[in-house]
Coordinates of C-alpha atoms and ligand atoms in Angstrom, one line a residue:
M1000 CA -122.1 -79.0 -320.5
S1001 CA -120.9 -79.2 -324.1
A1002 CA -119.1 -82.3 -325.4
V1003 CA -115.9 -80.1 -326.0
N1004 CA -115.9 -78.9 -322.4
E1005 CA -116.5 -82.4 -321.0
T1006 CA -113.6 -83.8 -323.0
L1007 CA -111.4 -80.9 -322.0
I1008 CA -112.2 -81.4 -318.3
R1009 CA -111.5 -85.2 -318.6
D1010 CA -108.2 -84.5 -320.2
V1011 CA -107.2 -82.1 -317.5
V1012 CA -108.2 -84.6 -314.8
A1013 CA -106.4 -87.3 -316.5
E1014 CA -103.2 -85.3 -316.7
V1015 CA -103.4 -84.2 -313.0
L1016 CA -104.0 -87.8 -311.9
G1017 CA -101.2 -89.0 -314.1
R1018 CA -98.8 -86.5 -312.5
L1019 CA -99.9 -87.5 -309.0
N1020 CA -99.3 -91.1 -309.8
G1021 CA -95.9 -90.3 -311.2
N1022 CA -94.9 -88.3 -308.1
S1023 CA -96.0 -90.8 -305.6
G1024 CA -94.7 -93.8 -307.4
T1025 CA -98.1 -95.5 -307.1
G1026 CA -100.4 -96.6 -309.8
V1027 CA -104.0 -97.4 -310.3
S1028 CA -104.8 -100.8 -311.8
P1029 CA -106.1 -100.9 -315.4
V1030 CA -109.8 -101.1 -316.1
R1031 CA -110.7 -103.9 -318.4
S1032 CA -113.2 -103.3 -321.1
N1033 CA -115.4 -106.1 -320.1
Q1034 CA -115.7 -104.9 -316.5
L1035 CA -118.4 -102.8 -315.1
T1036 CA -120.9 -101.6 -317.6
Q1037 CA -123.3 -99.4 -315.8
N1038 CA -123.3 -97.7 -312.4
S1039 CA -126.5 -97.4 -310.4
H1040 CA -127.5 -94.3 -312.2
G1041 CA -127.2 -96.0 -315.5
Q1042 CA -124.0 -94.2 -316.6
D1043 CA -121.2 -96.0 -318.4
A1044 CA -118.7 -96.7 -315.6
R1045 CA -115.9 -97.6 -318.0
A1046 CA -115.8 -93.9 -318.9
T1047 CA -114.7 -93.1 -315.3
N1048 CA -111.1 -94.2 -315.7
G1049 CA -110.2 -90.6 -316.5
C1050 CA -110.5 -90.3 -320.3
G1051 CA -113.2 -92.7 -321.3
C1052 CA -111.0 -95.3 -322.9
S1053 CA -110.5 -98.8 -321.6
E1054 CA -106.9 -99.4 -322.4
K1055 CA -104.5 -101.1 -320.1
N1056 CA -101.6 -99.1 -318.6
H1057 CA -103.3 -95.9 -319.4
A1058 CA -101.4 -92.7 -318.4
T1059 CA -103.8 -92.3 -315.5
G1060 CA -103.3 -95.8 -314.3
G1061 CA -100.0 -97.7 -314.9
S1062 CA -100.6 -101.1 -313.4
I1063 CA -99.0 -102.5 -310.3
S1064 CA -99.9 -106.1 -310.5
T1065 CA -100.0 -106.8 -306.8
S1066 CA -101.2 -110.3 -307.3
S1067 CA -97.8 -111.1 -308.8
G1068 CA -95.9 -108.5 -306.8
R1069 CA -95.8 -107.4 -303.1
G1070 CA -98.9 -109.0 -301.9
K1071 CA -100.9 -112.0 -303.1
Y1072 CA -104.5 -111.1 -303.6
G1073 CA -104.5 -108.7 -300.7
V1074 CA -102.4 -110.8 -298.3
F1075 CA -99.3 -108.9 -297.1
Q1076 CA -96.5 -109.4 -294.7
D1077 CA -95.8 -105.8 -294.1
A1078 CA -98.5 -103.5 -292.6
N1079 CA -97.4 -100.4 -294.4
E1080 CA -97.4 -102.2 -297.8
A1081 CA -100.9 -103.5 -297.0
C1082 CA -102.0 -99.9 -296.4
T1083 CA -100.4 -98.6 -299.6
A1084 CA -102.0 -101.3 -301.7
A1085 CA -105.4 -100.9 -300.1
H1086 CA -105.2 -97.2 -300.6
E1087 CA -104.6 -97.9 -304.3
G1088 CA -107.6 -100.1 -304.1
F1089 CA -109.6 -97.2 -302.8
L1090 CA -108.5 -95.0 -305.7
Q1091 CA -109.6 -97.7 -308.2
L1092 CA -113.0 -98.1 -306.5
K1093 CA -113.4 -94.3 -306.6
Q1094 CA -112.8 -94.4 -310.3
K1095 CA -115.3 -97.2 -310.9
G1096 CA -118.2 -95.6 -309.1
V1097 CA -121.2 -96.9 -307.2
A1098 CA -121.6 -99.8 -309.6
A1099 CA -118.4 -101.3 -308.4
R1100 CA -119.4 -100.9 -304.7
V1101 CA -122.7 -102.7 -305.5
K1102 CA -120.8 -105.5 -307.2
V1103 CA -118.3 -105.9 -304.4
V1104 CA -121.1 -106.1 -301.8
E1105 CA -122.9 -108.7 -304.0
I1106 CA -119.6 -110.7 -304.3
V1107 CA -119.0 -110.8 -300.6
K1108 CA -122.6 -111.7 -299.6
T1109 CA -122.8 -114.4 -302.3
M1110 CA -119.4 -115.9 -301.5
A1111 CA -120.0 -115.9 -297.7
E1112 CA -123.2 -117.9 -298.2
A1113 CA -121.8 -120.2 -300.9
N1114 CA -118.7 -121.0 -298.9
A1115 CA -120.4 -121.0 -295.5
A1116 CA -120.0 -124.7 -294.8
E1117 CA -116.3 -124.9 -295.8
W1118 CA -115.2 -121.6 -294.3
G1119 CA -117.1 -122.2 -291.1
R1120 CA -115.3 -125.5 -290.8
I1121 CA -111.9 -123.9 -291.6
E1122 CA -112.5 -121.2 -289.0
F1123 CA -113.5 -123.7 -286.4
E1124 CA -110.4 -125.9 -287.1
E1125 CA -108.1 -122.9 -286.6
T1126 CA -109.8 -121.4 -283.6
K1127 CA -111.2 -124.5 -281.9
I1128 CA -113.9 -122.3 -280.2
G1129 CA -117.6 -122.2 -280.7
R1130 CA -119.7 -124.6 -282.8
V1131 CA -119.3 -125.5 -286.4
D1132 CA -123.0 -125.4 -287.2
H1133 CA -123.2 -121.9 -285.7
K1134 CA -120.0 -120.7 -287.5
I1135 CA -121.7 -121.7 -290.7
A1136 CA -125.0 -120.0 -289.7
K1137 CA -123.1 -116.7 -289.1
L1138 CA -121.7 -116.8 -292.6
N1139 CA -125.1 -117.5 -294.0
L1140 CA -126.3 -114.3 -292.4
I1141 CA -123.9 -111.9 -294.1
K1142 CA -126.7 -111.2 -296.6
L1143 CA -128.5 -109.3 -293.8
V1144 CA -125.8 -106.7 -293.5
P1145 CA -126.9 -103.5 -295.2
G1146 CA -125.1 -102.2 -298.3
V1147 CA -125.1 -99.3 -300.7
E1148 CA -128.9 -98.8 -300.5
W1149 CA -128.3 -97.5 -297.0
L1150 CA -126.8 -94.3 -298.2
H1151 CA -129.4 -91.6 -299.0
P1152 CA -128.3 -88.0 -299.5
D1153 CA -130.2 -85.4 -297.5
A1154 CA -131.5 -82.4 -299.4
R1155 CA -132.7 -78.9 -298.4
S1156 CA -134.5 -76.5 -300.7
G1157 CA -135.6 -72.9 -300.0
D1158 CA -135.6 -69.3 -301.1
H1159 CA -131.8 -69.3 -301.1
G1160 CA -131.3 -72.3 -303.4
I1161 CA -130.6 -75.9 -302.7
T1162 CA -128.2 -77.8 -300.4
L1163 CA -127.2 -81.4 -300.6
E1164 CA -125.5 -83.4 -297.9
E1165 CA -123.9 -86.5 -299.1
Y1166 CA -122.4 -89.6 -297.3
T1167 CA -119.0 -89.8 -298.8
P1168 CA -116.0 -92.2 -298.1
F1169 CA -113.1 -91.6 -295.8
G1170 CA -110.6 -93.6 -297.9
L1171 CA -108.7 -96.3 -296.2
V1172 CA -110.2 -97.9 -293.0
A1173 CA -108.2 -100.2 -290.7
A1174 CA -110.3 -102.9 -289.1
I1175 CA -109.3 -105.2 -286.2
T1176 CA -111.3 -108.4 -285.9
P1177 CA -111.8 -110.8 -283.0
S1178 CA -111.1 -114.5 -282.6
T1179 CA -114.8 -115.2 -281.8
H1180 CA -116.1 -114.5 -285.3
S1181 CA -113.2 -113.9 -287.6
I1182 CA -114.6 -114.4 -291.2
P1183 CA -118.1 -113.2 -290.3
T1184 CA -116.8 -109.9 -288.8
L1185 CA -114.4 -109.5 -291.7
S1186 CA -117.1 -110.1 -294.2
G1187 CA -119.7 -107.8 -292.5
N1188 CA -117.1 -105.1 -292.2
I1189 CA -116.2 -105.3 -295.9
V1190 CA -119.9 -105.0 -296.9
N1191 CA -120.3 -101.9 -294.7
I1192 CA -117.0 -100.3 -295.4
V1193 CA -116.9 -100.8 -299.2
A1194 CA -120.6 -100.0 -299.6
A1195 CA -119.6 -96.6 -298.2
G1196 CA -116.9 -96.3 -300.9
N1197 CA -113.8 -97.1 -298.7
S1198 CA -111.2 -99.7 -298.9
V1199 CA -110.0 -101.7 -295.8
V1200 CA -106.9 -103.2 -294.3
F1201 CA -107.4 -105.9 -291.7
N1202 CA -105.4 -106.9 -288.6
A1203 CA -107.1 -110.1 -287.5
H1204 CA -106.7 -111.9 -284.2
P1205 CA -103.5 -114.0 -284.3
G1206 CA -105.5 -117.1 -283.4
A1207 CA -107.9 -116.6 -286.3
A1208 CA -105.7 -115.0 -288.9
K1209 CA -105.2 -117.9 -291.3
C1210 CA -108.9 -118.2 -292.1
A1211 CA -109.2 -114.4 -292.4
A1212 CA -106.3 -114.3 -294.9
M1213 CA -107.9 -117.2 -296.8
A1214 CA -111.2 -115.3 -297.1
V1215 CA -109.4 -112.0 -298.1
R1216 CA -107.6 -113.9 -300.8
E1217 CA -110.8 -115.5 -302.2
Y1218 CA -112.7 -112.2 -302.0
N1219 CA -110.0 -110.3 -303.9
K1220 CA -109.7 -112.9 -306.6
A1221 CA -113.4 -112.5 -307.3
I1222 CA -113.4 -108.7 -307.0
E1223 CA -110.4 -108.5 -309.4
R1224 CA -112.1 -110.9 -311.8
E1225 CA -115.4 -109.1 -311.7
T1226 CA -114.3 -105.4 -311.4
G1227 CA -110.6 -105.3 -312.2
I1228 CA -109.9 -103.7 -308.8
Q1229 CA -106.9 -105.1 -307.0
N1230 CA -106.3 -105.0 -303.2
L1231 CA -109.5 -103.3 -302.3
I1232 CA -109.2 -105.5 -299.1
T1233 CA -105.9 -106.2 -297.6
I1234 CA -104.7 -108.1 -294.6
I1235 CA -101.6 -108.7 -292.7
E1236 CA -100.8 -112.3 -292.9
T1237 CA -99.1 -112.6 -289.5
P1238 CA -100.8 -110.0 -287.3
T1239 CA -99.0 -108.7 -284.2
L1240 CA -99.2 -105.8 -281.8
D1241 CA -96.5 -104.2 -284.0
S1242 CA -98.6 -104.5 -287.1
F1243 CA -101.5 -103.0 -285.2
G1244 CA -99.2 -100.1 -284.2
A1245 CA -98.1 -99.6 -287.8
L1246 CA -101.7 -99.3 -288.9
C1247 CA -102.4 -96.8 -286.2
K1248 CA -99.4 -94.7 -287.4
N1249 CA -99.9 -95.0 -291.1
E1250 CA -101.0 -91.7 -292.6
L1251 CA -103.2 -93.4 -295.3
V1252 CA -105.4 -94.9 -292.6
R1253 CA -108.3 -92.4 -292.0
L1254 CA -110.4 -94.3 -289.6
M1255 CA -110.2 -97.4 -287.3
C1256 CA -112.9 -100.0 -286.7
V1257 CA -112.0 -102.3 -283.8
T1258 CA -114.0 -105.3 -282.7
G1259 CA -112.8 -106.9 -279.5
G1260 CA -112.3 -106.7 -275.8
P1261 CA -111.2 -103.9 -273.5
A1262 CA -107.5 -103.9 -274.4
V1263 CA -107.9 -103.3 -278.1
V1264 CA -110.6 -100.6 -277.5
K1265 CA -108.2 -98.8 -275.1
A1266 CA -105.3 -99.1 -277.6
A1267 CA -107.4 -97.8 -280.5
M1268 CA -108.7 -94.9 -278.5
Q1269 CA -105.1 -94.0 -277.6
S1270 CA -103.9 -94.3 -281.2
G1271 CA -104.8 -90.7 -282.2
K1272 CA -106.9 -91.9 -285.1
R1273 CA -110.7 -91.6 -285.0
S1274 CA -111.9 -95.1 -283.9
I1275 CA -115.2 -96.8 -284.1
C1276 CA -115.0 -99.3 -281.2
A1277 CA -117.1 -102.4 -281.0
G1278 CA -116.2 -103.3 -277.4
P1279 CA -116.9 -106.0 -274.8
G1280 CA -120.2 -106.8 -273.2
N1281 CA -121.5 -108.9 -270.3
P1282 CA -125.3 -108.9 -271.1
P1283 CA -127.6 -109.4 -268.1
V1284 CA -131.1 -110.9 -268.4
F1285 CA -133.8 -109.9 -265.9
V1286 CA -136.9 -112.2 -265.6
D1287 CA -139.9 -111.0 -263.7
D1288 CA -143.2 -112.7 -262.7
T1289 CA -145.3 -111.3 -265.6
C1290 CA -143.5 -113.1 -268.4
C1291 CA -144.1 -116.6 -269.9
P1292 CA -141.5 -118.8 -268.2
T1293 CA -141.5 -121.3 -271.0
R1294 CA -140.9 -118.6 -273.6
A1295 CA -138.3 -117.0 -271.4
A1296 CA -136.5 -120.3 -270.8
K1297 CA -136.3 -121.2 -274.5
A1298 CA -135.2 -117.7 -275.5
I1299 CA -132.4 -117.7 -272.8
I1300 CA -131.2 -121.1 -273.8
S1301 CA -131.1 -120.3 -277.5
G1302 CA -129.3 -116.9 -277.0
A1303 CA -126.7 -118.2 -274.5
A1304 CA -126.0 -121.5 -276.3
F1305 CA -125.4 -119.9 -279.7
D1306 CA -121.8 -120.6 -280.7
N1307 CA -121.1 -121.7 -277.2
N1308 CA -121.9 -118.2 -275.9
L1309 CA -119.1 -116.5 -277.9
L1310 CA -121.4 -113.7 -279.1
C1311 CA -120.8 -110.4 -277.4
I1312 CA -124.6 -109.9 -277.2
G1313 CA -125.1 -113.4 -275.8
E1314 CA -126.9 -113.8 -272.4
K1315 CA -124.2 -114.1 -269.8
E1316 CA -126.1 -114.0 -266.5
V1317 CA -129.7 -114.1 -265.3
F1318 CA -131.4 -112.3 -262.4
V1319 CA -134.8 -113.7 -261.6
L1320 CA -137.5 -112.8 -259.1
D1321 CA -137.2 -115.3 -256.2
H1322 CA -140.7 -116.6 -256.4
V1323 CA -140.5 -117.5 -260.2
A1324 CA -136.9 -118.8 -260.1
D1325 CA -137.8 -122.4 -259.6
K1326 CA -140.3 -122.4 -262.4
L1327 CA -137.8 -120.7 -264.8
M1328 CA -135.1 -123.3 -264.0
Q1329 CA -137.6 -126.1 -264.3
R1330 CA -138.5 -124.9 -267.8
M1331 CA -134.8 -124.5 -268.7
S1332 CA -134.3 -128.2 -267.6
E1333 CA -137.2 -129.2 -269.8
N1334 CA -135.8 -127.4 -272.9
G1335 CA -132.3 -128.6 -273.3
A1336 CA -130.3 -127.2 -270.4
V1337 CA -128.7 -129.1 -267.5
K1338 CA -128.5 -127.7 -263.9
L1339 CA -125.3 -128.1 -261.9
N1340 CA -125.5 -128.5 -258.1
G1341 CA -123.2 -126.6 -255.7
A1342 CA -120.3 -129.1 -255.8
Q1343 CA -120.4 -129.3 -259.6
L1344 CA -120.5 -125.5 -259.9
E1345 CA -117.5 -125.2 -257.6
R1346 CA -115.4 -127.8 -259.6
L1347 CA -116.2 -126.0 -262.9
T1348 CA -115.5 -122.6 -261.4
K1349 CA -112.0 -123.7 -260.3
A1350 CA -111.3 -125.1 -263.8
A1351 CA -112.8 -122.2 -265.8
F1352 CA -111.2 -119.3 -263.8
T1353 CA -107.9 -118.5 -262.2
F1354 CA -107.9 -116.3 -259.2
K1355 CA -105.1 -113.8 -259.0
E1356 CA -104.4 -111.5 -256.1
G1357 CA -106.4 -108.3 -256.9
Q1358 CA -105.6 -104.7 -256.4
G1359 CA -106.9 -102.4 -253.8
A1360 CA -108.4 -104.5 -251.0
G1361 CA -106.4 -107.5 -252.2
C1362 CA -109.5 -109.5 -253.1
P1363 CA -108.7 -112.3 -255.5
H1364 CA -109.7 -111.3 -259.0
A1365 CA -111.1 -113.9 -261.4
S1366 CA -109.6 -114.3 -264.9
V1367 CA -111.3 -116.5 -267.4
N1368 CA -109.3 -119.6 -268.3
R1369 CA -109.0 -119.3 -272.1
D1370 CA -108.9 -123.1 -272.4
F1371 CA -112.6 -123.0 -271.6
I1372 CA -113.8 -120.1 -273.7
G1373 CA -116.2 -121.2 -276.4
K1374 CA -115.9 -124.9 -275.6
D1375 CA -118.6 -127.4 -275.9
V1376 CA -121.0 -128.3 -273.1
S1377 CA -119.4 -131.7 -272.9
V1378 CA -116.0 -130.2 -272.0
L1379 CA -117.6 -128.0 -269.3
A1380 CA -119.7 -130.9 -268.0
K1381 CA -116.6 -133.1 -267.7
A1382 CA -114.8 -130.5 -265.7
A1383 CA -117.9 -130.1 -263.5
G1384 CA -118.3 -133.8 -263.1
V1385 CA -121.8 -134.0 -264.4
D1386 CA -123.3 -136.3 -266.9
A1387 CA -124.9 -134.3 -269.7
K1388 CA -126.6 -135.9 -272.8
A1389 CA -124.9 -135.2 -276.1
D1390 CA -127.6 -132.8 -277.2
T1391 CA -127.4 -130.6 -274.1
Q1392 CA -127.4 -127.0 -275.2
L1393 CA -126.4 -125.2 -272.0
L1394 CA -125.4 -125.7 -268.4
F1395 CA -126.8 -123.5 -265.6
A1396 CA -126.4 -123.1 -261.9
E1397 CA -127.6 -121.0 -259.1
T1398 CA -125.0 -118.5 -257.9
D1399 CA -124.7 -115.4 -255.9
A1400 CA -124.5 -112.0 -257.6
D1401 CA -120.7 -111.7 -257.1
H1402 CA -119.8 -115.0 -258.6
A1403 CA -117.1 -115.1 -261.3
F1404 CA -119.6 -116.5 -263.8
V1405 CA -121.7 -113.4 -263.2
Q1406 CA -119.1 -110.7 -263.2
E1407 CA -116.7 -111.9 -265.9
E1408 CA -117.5 -112.0 -269.6
Q1409 CA -116.9 -115.8 -269.6
M1410 CA -118.1 -116.8 -273.1
M1411 CA -119.0 -120.3 -272.2
P1412 CA -122.2 -122.3 -272.5
M1413 CA -122.8 -122.1 -268.7
L1414 CA -125.3 -119.5 -267.3
P1415 CA -125.4 -118.4 -263.7
I1416 CA -128.9 -117.8 -262.3
V1417 CA -129.2 -115.3 -259.4
R1418 CA -132.4 -114.9 -257.3
V1419 CA -133.5 -111.3 -256.5
K1420 CA -136.2 -110.1 -254.1
S1421 CA -137.6 -107.2 -256.1
V1422 CA -137.7 -105.7 -259.6
E1423 CA -135.5 -102.8 -258.3
E1424 CA -132.8 -105.3 -257.1
G1425 CA -132.9 -107.2 -260.4
I1426 CA -132.4 -104.0 -262.3
E1427 CA -129.7 -102.8 -259.9
R1428 CA -127.8 -106.1 -260.1
S1429 CA -128.1 -106.2 -263.9
L1430 CA -126.7 -102.7 -264.1
Q1431 CA -123.7 -103.7 -261.9
A1432 CA -123.0 -106.8 -263.9
E1433 CA -123.1 -105.0 -267.2
H1434 CA -120.1 -102.9 -266.0
N1435 CA -121.1 -99.8 -267.9
Y1436 CA -120.1 -101.4 -271.2
K1437 CA -123.4 -100.1 -272.5
H1438 CA -123.6 -103.1 -274.8
T1439 CA -126.7 -105.4 -274.5
A1440 CA -129.4 -106.2 -271.9
V1441 CA -132.4 -108.5 -272.0
I1442 CA -135.7 -108.5 -270.1
H1443 CA -138.5 -111.1 -270.0
S1444 CA -141.5 -109.2 -268.8
H1445 CA -145.0 -108.1 -269.8
D1446 CA -145.0 -105.2 -267.4
V1447 CA -144.3 -102.0 -269.4
E1448 CA -143.1 -100.1 -266.3
N1449 CA -140.5 -102.8 -265.5
I1450 CA -139.4 -102.8 -269.1
T1451 CA -139.1 -99.1 -269.2
A1452 CA -137.3 -98.9 -265.9
M1453 CA -134.7 -101.4 -267.0
A1454 CA -134.2 -99.8 -270.4
R1455 CA -133.6 -96.4 -268.8
A1456 CA -131.3 -97.7 -266.1
L1457 CA -129.2 -100.0 -268.2
D1458 CA -128.7 -97.5 -271.1
T1459 CA -127.4 -100.2 -273.4
T1460 CA -126.9 -100.1 -277.1
I1461 CA -129.2 -103.1 -277.6
F1462 CA -132.2 -103.9 -275.3
V1463 CA -134.2 -107.0 -276.1
K1464 CA -137.6 -107.7 -274.7
N1465 CA -139.1 -111.2 -274.6
G1466 CA -136.7 -112.8 -277.0
P1467 CA -133.2 -114.2 -277.4
S1468 CA -130.3 -111.7 -277.7
P1469 CA -129.7 -112.3 -281.4
A1470 CA -133.1 -110.8 -282.0
G1471 CA -131.3 -107.5 -281.3
L1472 CA -129.3 -108.1 -284.5
G1473 CA -132.3 -108.8 -286.7
L1474 CA -132.3 -112.5 -286.1
G1475 CA -135.8 -113.2 -285.0
G1476 CA -136.5 -109.5 -284.4
E1477 CA -136.8 -106.6 -286.8
G1478 CA -133.6 -104.9 -287.9
Y1479 CA -130.4 -105.3 -289.7
L1480 CA -127.2 -107.2 -288.9
S1481 CA -123.6 -106.3 -288.1
F1482 CA -121.0 -108.2 -286.2
S1483 CA -119.5 -105.0 -285.0
I1484 CA -121.7 -103.2 -282.5
A1485 CA -120.0 -99.9 -281.6
T1486 CA -120.6 -99.5 -277.9
P1487 CA -118.2 -97.2 -276.1
T1488 CA -117.9 -94.8 -279.1
G1489 CA -121.7 -94.7 -279.6
E1490 CA -122.2 -95.5 -283.3
G1491 CA -124.4 -98.5 -282.5
I1492 CA -124.9 -101.4 -284.8
T1493 CA -122.5 -100.4 -287.6
N1494 CA -123.8 -99.9 -291.1
P1495 CA -122.5 -98.2 -294.2
K1496 CA -123.3 -94.7 -292.9
T1497 CA -121.0 -95.3 -290.0
F1498 CA -118.0 -95.3 -292.4
T1499 CA -118.9 -92.0 -294.2
R1500 CA -118.0 -88.4 -294.0
V1501 CA -121.0 -86.0 -294.3
R1502 CA -120.2 -83.3 -296.9
R1503 CA -122.4 -80.4 -297.9
C1504 CA -122.7 -78.9 -301.3
V1505 CA -124.6 -75.6 -301.6
M1506 CA -126.1 -73.9 -304.6
V1507 CA -126.9 -70.3 -303.7
D1508 CA -130.2 -68.7 -305.1
N1509 CA -130.5 -71.1 -308.0
L1510 CA -131.7 -74.6 -309.0
R1511 CA -134.8 -74.6 -306.8
I1512 CA -137.3 -75.4 -309.4
Y1513 CA -140.5 -73.8 -308.1
Ligands
NAD690 P1 -109.5 -109.7 -278.0 O1 -109.8 -108.4 -277.4 O2 -108.6 -110.6 -277.4 O3 -109.0 -109.5 -279.5 C1 -109.7 -108.7 -280.4 C2 -108.8 -108.1 -281.4 O4 -108.0 -107.1 -280.8 C3 -107.8 -109.1 -282.0 O5 -107.5 -108.8 -283.3 C4 -106.5 -108.9 -281.1 O6 -105.4 -109.3 -281.8 C5 -106.6 -107.4 -280.9 N1 -106.0 -107.0 -279.7 C6 -106.2 -107.4 -278.4 N2 -105.5 -106.7 -277.5 C7 -104.8 -105.7 -278.2 C8 -103.9 -104.7 -277.9 N3 -103.6 -104.4 -276.6 N4 -103.5 -103.9 -278.9 C9 -103.9 -104.1 -280.2 N5 -104.7 -105.1 -280.6 C10 -105.1 -105.9 -279.6 O7 -111.0 -110.3 -278.2 P2 -111.4 -111.7 -278.7 O8 -111.3 -112.8 -277.7 O9 -110.9 -112.0 -280.0 O10 -113.0 -111.4 -278.9 C11 -113.9 -111.4 -277.8 C12 -114.1 -110.0 -277.3 O11 -114.5 -109.1 -278.3 C13 -115.1 -110.0 -276.2 O12 -114.8 -109.0 -275.3 C14 -116.4 -109.6 -277.0 O13 -117.4 -109.0 -276.2 C15 -115.8 -108.6 -278.0 N6 -116.6 -108.5 -279.2 C16 -117.4 -107.3 -279.3 C17 -118.2 -107.2 -280.4 C18 -119.0 -106.0 -280.6 O14 -119.6 -105.9 -281.7 N7 -119.1 -105.1 -279.7 C19 -118.2 -108.2 -281.4 C20 -117.4 -109.3 -281.2 C21 -116.6 -109.5 -280.1

């Protein structure tokens, strides 16, 4: 393309964008000359502001300084304003190209790690669930979330020319985050969503919203400083069901990403928006007689004890072949877990669950007592009436397969152990306890037929063999990390590609070079 044509096209684009901005009353923030030098293809990214100049308040981008206006570094009271601002953030990101995405990913990963100790403590002080050391560990892991490098276009070449399929952004994504890992989920979501070229508006859990807003504010300050982009990430300061509803209705929101329990998954699916749902789990573990009981015991303890069993992938109940059950429990006792007797289990069960009259046959239905979710072993031990040393990682007890600790996603450092008579029974009971969430299951076995049978029967998104559940997220196993595992909607462990639209570009009969 000649220089004249290129200039002409830029002018036309600049004029059209200017008119659009004028009509909608929105603006794109200015690009500072010292921001972004080169994108990943080595092109000058400053030139992408429409005409190539780097002046403030350019015709294509009259500034709305949201840091001094409606929202403060991405934190908004009003859901629709948060959407409008984040959509403006998307337009700015689009202008600045791949280099800006790479920069934002780097900022988020670097800041999550650099602030892990402080932010982990802040999140714990707000939510009072889980363990501070593991909250810090989760933030240190954001660097394992994949970024822009994950997006490879697919190409076809043949007698009729060439075709390119590209992974392109949706625009604005609305993300709902859980109380169990507020800043980690938010940070991981930002990496995935922005790497794919989108912006994001968050509705956090009300019980973990202050720390989420703090992180959004800090991320935006750095993003604005380093790239000039404002409000690439926004959040509703006081999230409510109404603000969730407003996000669902807002026309600028192209896609939802929800991470949470059954209620929010249902609400998102009924919203009319396309939703990527990272839903609940109740991961069963099956232990047969071919595994190493010591290795199995250590793995089970480390997975179930992590962050006081708040992880959706965390081991929630164990089925073990009868004749190896004593050995497994012995090894668990030797490796940091404490066994409850029948009376202690009963006391803890009464404290940790409430039993309401159920539907249908009128059986009492157990609900988890939220006061016990994610609490330390010492709190559970006190309720059970057992002495547990300060360094105890986990409590466990023998139960039957219908026990509330087996059937409910209890998110406590207390693991029920159920004896089974056969491999078939172990797999069948695991399937029943998983409740068709299709989330995570674990087996400890060296028998490939047992492993294969359980993998096929459970049909879960993550299936871990002979390791702790976090190995399924690349922690001690191969693979990459995300704190949003899309289960009912099937996208799996979310990554940048999850947040893209596939678009095809076809050149007919030409440009095939041989
Ligand atoms: P939660 O379901 O109570 O809340 C999750 C989010 O959904 C919060 O932001 C909450 O405000 C919102 N929410 C809840 N009910 C809603 C409704 N009816 N309408 C709109 N929004 C609603 O869950 P939690 O206690 O914060 O987190 C634990 C749950 O999340 C567990 O079930 C766990 O398995 C699941 N989880 C899943 C993943 C995954 O990747 N699949 C990751 C983390 C947590």
